[in-house]
PDB file of C-alpha atoms in Angstrom:
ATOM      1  CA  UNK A1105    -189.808 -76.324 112.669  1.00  0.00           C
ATOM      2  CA  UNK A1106    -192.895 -76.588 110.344  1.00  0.00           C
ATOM      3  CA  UNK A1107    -192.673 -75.244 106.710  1.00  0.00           C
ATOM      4  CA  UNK A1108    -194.546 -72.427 106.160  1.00  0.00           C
ATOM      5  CA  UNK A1109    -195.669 -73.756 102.693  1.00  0.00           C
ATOM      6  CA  UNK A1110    -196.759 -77.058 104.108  1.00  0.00           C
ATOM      7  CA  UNK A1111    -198.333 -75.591 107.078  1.00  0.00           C
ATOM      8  CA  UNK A1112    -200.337 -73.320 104.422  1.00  0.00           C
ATOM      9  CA  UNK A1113    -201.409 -76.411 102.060  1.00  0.00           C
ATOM     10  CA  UNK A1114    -203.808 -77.404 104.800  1.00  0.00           C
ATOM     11  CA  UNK A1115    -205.824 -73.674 105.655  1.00  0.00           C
ATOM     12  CA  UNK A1116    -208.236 -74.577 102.996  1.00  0.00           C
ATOM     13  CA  UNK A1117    -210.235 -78.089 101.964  1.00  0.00           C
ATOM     14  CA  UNK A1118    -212.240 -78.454  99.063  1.00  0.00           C
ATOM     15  CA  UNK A1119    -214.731 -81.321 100.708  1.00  0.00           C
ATOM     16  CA  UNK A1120    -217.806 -83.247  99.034  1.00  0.00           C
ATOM     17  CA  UNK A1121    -220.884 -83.496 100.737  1.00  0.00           C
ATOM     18  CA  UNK A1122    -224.511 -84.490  99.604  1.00  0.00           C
ATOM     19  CA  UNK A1123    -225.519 -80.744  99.048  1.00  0.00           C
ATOM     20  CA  UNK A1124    -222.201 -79.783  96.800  1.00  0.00           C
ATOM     21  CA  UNK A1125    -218.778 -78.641  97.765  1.00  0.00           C
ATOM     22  CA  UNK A1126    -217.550 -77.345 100.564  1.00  0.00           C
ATOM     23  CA  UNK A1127    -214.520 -74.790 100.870  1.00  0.00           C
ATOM     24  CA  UNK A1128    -213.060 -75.051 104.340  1.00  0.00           C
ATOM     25  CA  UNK A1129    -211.273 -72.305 105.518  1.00  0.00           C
ATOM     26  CA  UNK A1130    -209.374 -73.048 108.506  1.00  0.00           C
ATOM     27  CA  UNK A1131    -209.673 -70.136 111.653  1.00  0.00           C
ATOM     28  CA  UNK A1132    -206.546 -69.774 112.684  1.00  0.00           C
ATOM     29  CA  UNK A1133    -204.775 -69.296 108.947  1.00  0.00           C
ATOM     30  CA  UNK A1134    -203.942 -65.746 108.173  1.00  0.00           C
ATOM     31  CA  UNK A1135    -206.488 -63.957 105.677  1.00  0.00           C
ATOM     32  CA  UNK A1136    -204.255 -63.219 103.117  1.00  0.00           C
ATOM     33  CA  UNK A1137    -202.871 -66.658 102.808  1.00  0.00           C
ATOM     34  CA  UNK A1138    -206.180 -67.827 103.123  1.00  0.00           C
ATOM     35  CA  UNK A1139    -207.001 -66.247 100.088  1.00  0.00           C
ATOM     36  CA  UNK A1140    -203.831 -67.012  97.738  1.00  0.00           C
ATOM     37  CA  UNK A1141    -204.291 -70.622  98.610  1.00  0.00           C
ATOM     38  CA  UNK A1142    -208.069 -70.296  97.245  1.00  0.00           C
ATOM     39  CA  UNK A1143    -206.866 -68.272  94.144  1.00  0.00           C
ATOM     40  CA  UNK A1144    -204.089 -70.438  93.618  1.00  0.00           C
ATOM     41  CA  UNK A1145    -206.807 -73.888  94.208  1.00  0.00           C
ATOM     42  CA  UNK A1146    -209.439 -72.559  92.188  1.00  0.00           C
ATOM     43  CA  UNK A1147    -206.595 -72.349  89.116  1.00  0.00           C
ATOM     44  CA  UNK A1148    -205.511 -75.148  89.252  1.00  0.00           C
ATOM     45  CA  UNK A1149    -208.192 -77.204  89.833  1.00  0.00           C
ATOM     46  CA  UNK A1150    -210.645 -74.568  87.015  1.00  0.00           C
ATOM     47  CA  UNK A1151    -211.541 -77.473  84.583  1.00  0.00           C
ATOM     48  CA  UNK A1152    -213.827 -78.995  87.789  1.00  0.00           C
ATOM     49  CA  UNK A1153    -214.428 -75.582  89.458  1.00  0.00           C
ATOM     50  CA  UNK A1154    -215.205 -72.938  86.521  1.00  0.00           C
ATOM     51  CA  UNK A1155    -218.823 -72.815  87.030  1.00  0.00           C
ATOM     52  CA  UNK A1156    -218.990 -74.934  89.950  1.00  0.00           C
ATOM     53  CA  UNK A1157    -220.971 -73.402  93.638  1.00  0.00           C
ATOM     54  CA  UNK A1158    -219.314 -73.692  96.660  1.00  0.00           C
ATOM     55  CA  UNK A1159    -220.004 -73.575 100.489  1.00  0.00           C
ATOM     56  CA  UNK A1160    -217.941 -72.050 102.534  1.00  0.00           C
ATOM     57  CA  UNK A1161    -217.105 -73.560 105.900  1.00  0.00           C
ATOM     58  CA  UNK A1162    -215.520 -70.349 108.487  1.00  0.00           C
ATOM     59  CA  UNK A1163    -216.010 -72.173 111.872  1.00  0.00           C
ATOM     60  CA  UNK A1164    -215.387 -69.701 114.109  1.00  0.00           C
ATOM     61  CA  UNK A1165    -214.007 -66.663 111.982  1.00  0.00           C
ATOM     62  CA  UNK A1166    -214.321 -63.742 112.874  1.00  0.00           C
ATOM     63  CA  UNK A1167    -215.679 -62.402 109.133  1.00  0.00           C
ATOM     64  CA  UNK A1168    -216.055 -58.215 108.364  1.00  0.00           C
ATOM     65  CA  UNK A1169    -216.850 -57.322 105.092  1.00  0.00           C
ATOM     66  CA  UNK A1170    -213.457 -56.570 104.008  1.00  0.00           C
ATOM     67  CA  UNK A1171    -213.048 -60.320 104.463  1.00  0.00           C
ATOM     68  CA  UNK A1172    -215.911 -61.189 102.136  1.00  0.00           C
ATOM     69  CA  UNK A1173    -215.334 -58.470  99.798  1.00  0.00           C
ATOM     70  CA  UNK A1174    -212.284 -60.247  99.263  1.00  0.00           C
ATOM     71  CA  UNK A1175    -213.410 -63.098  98.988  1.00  0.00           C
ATOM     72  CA  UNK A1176    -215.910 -62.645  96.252  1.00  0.00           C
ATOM     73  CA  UNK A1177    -213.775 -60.839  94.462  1.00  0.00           C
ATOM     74  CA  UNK A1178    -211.690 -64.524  94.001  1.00  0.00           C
ATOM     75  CA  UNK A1179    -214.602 -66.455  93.232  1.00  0.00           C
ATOM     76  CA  UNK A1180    -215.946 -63.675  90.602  1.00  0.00           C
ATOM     77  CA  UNK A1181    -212.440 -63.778  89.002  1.00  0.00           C
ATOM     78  CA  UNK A1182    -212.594 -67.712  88.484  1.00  0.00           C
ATOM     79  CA  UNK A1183    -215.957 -68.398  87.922  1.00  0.00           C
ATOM     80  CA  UNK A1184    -216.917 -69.719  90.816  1.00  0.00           C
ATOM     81  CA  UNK A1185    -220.464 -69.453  92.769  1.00  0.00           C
ATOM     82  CA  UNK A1186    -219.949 -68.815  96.562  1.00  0.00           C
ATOM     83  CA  UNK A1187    -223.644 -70.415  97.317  1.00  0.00           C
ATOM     84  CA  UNK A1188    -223.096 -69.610 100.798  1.00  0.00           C
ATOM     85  CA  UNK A1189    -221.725 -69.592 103.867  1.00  0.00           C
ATOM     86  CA  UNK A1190    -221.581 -71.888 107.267  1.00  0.00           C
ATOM     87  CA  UNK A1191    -220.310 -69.740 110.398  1.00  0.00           C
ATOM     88  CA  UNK A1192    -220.836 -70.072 114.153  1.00  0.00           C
ATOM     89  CA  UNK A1193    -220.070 -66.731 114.433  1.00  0.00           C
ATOM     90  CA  UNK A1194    -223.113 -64.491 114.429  1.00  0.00           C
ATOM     91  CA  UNK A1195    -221.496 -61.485 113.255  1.00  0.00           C
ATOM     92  CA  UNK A1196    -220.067 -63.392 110.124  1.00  0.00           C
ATOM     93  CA  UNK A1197    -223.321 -64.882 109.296  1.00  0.00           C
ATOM     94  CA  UNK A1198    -224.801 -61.297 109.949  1.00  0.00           C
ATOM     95  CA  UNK A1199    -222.315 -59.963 107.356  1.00  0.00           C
ATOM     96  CA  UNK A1200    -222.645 -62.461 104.565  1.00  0.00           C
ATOM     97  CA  UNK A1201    -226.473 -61.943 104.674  1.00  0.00           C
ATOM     98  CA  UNK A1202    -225.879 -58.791 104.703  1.00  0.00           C
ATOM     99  CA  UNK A1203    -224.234 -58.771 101.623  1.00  0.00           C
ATOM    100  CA  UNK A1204    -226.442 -61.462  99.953  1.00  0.00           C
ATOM    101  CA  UNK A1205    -225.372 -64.890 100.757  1.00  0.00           C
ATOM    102  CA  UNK A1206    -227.314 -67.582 102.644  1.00  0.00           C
ATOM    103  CA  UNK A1207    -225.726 -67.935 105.513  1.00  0.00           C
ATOM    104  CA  UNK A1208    -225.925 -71.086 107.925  1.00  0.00           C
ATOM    105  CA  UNK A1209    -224.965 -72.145 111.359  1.00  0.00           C
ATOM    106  CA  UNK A1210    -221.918 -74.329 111.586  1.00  0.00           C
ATOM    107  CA  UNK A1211    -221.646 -77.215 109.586  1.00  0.00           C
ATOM    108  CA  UNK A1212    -225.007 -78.543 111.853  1.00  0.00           C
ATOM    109  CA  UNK A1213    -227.441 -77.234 109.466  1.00  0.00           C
ATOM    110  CA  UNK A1214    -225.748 -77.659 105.968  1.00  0.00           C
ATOM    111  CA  UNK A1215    -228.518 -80.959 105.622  1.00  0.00           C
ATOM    112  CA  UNK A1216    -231.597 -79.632 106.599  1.00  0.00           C
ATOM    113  CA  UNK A1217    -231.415 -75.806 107.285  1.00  0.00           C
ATOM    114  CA  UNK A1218    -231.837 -73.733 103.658  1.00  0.00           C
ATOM    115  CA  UNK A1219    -230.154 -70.726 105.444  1.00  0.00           C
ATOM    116  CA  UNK A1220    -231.951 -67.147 104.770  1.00  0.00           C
ATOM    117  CA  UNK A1221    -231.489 -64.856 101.888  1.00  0.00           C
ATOM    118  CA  UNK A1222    -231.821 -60.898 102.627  1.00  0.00           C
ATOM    119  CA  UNK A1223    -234.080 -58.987 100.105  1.00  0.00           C
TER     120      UNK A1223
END
């Protein structure tokens, strides 16, 4: 049997990339786990991240707006810039723009697509 605390460490990835960081959340880990782990990551790690914009990568989550809500809510409380987010879900992407964010498909488009911002 898998511990539930190890299985947990990997639902999120803070990853490089040439446009900035990327926060990837992993689709099957629960929500609220989901967002401990990034609380808990953006704590410990606030020296490098206070300030710092992030991606975030949801693959194929399903996203509402409770979800994001959340969501900002973390990054607000440590500083951190959620600069957008990657989705191949439609109705995620349709809800992040909807609330502001640039939102991009997948992870194809991070290099060349700029993503659209609602007015």
């Amino acid at each position: 049997m898998q511990d539930p605390v190890l299985a947990n460490a990997t639902a999120i990835q803070i990853k490089g990339s040439r446009q900035g960081l990327l926060l990837v959340i992993r689709e099957d880990a629960e929500v609220a786990s989901v967002l401990e782990l990034i609380e808990q990551r953006f704590q410990a790690d606030s020296s490098f991240l206070t300030g710092a914009s992030l991606f975030v990568d949801l693959g194929w989550r399903e996203a509402d707006a409770r979800f994001f809500e959340s969501l900002e809510q973390v990054f607000r409380a440590n500083s951190v810039i959620l600069a957008g987010v990657l989705s191949t879900s439609n109705s995620a992407r349709e809800v992040a723009e909807s609330r502001g964010h640039k939102a991009i498909i997948g992870r194809l488009g991070l290099a060349k697509h700029h993503g659209r911002r609602l007015k």
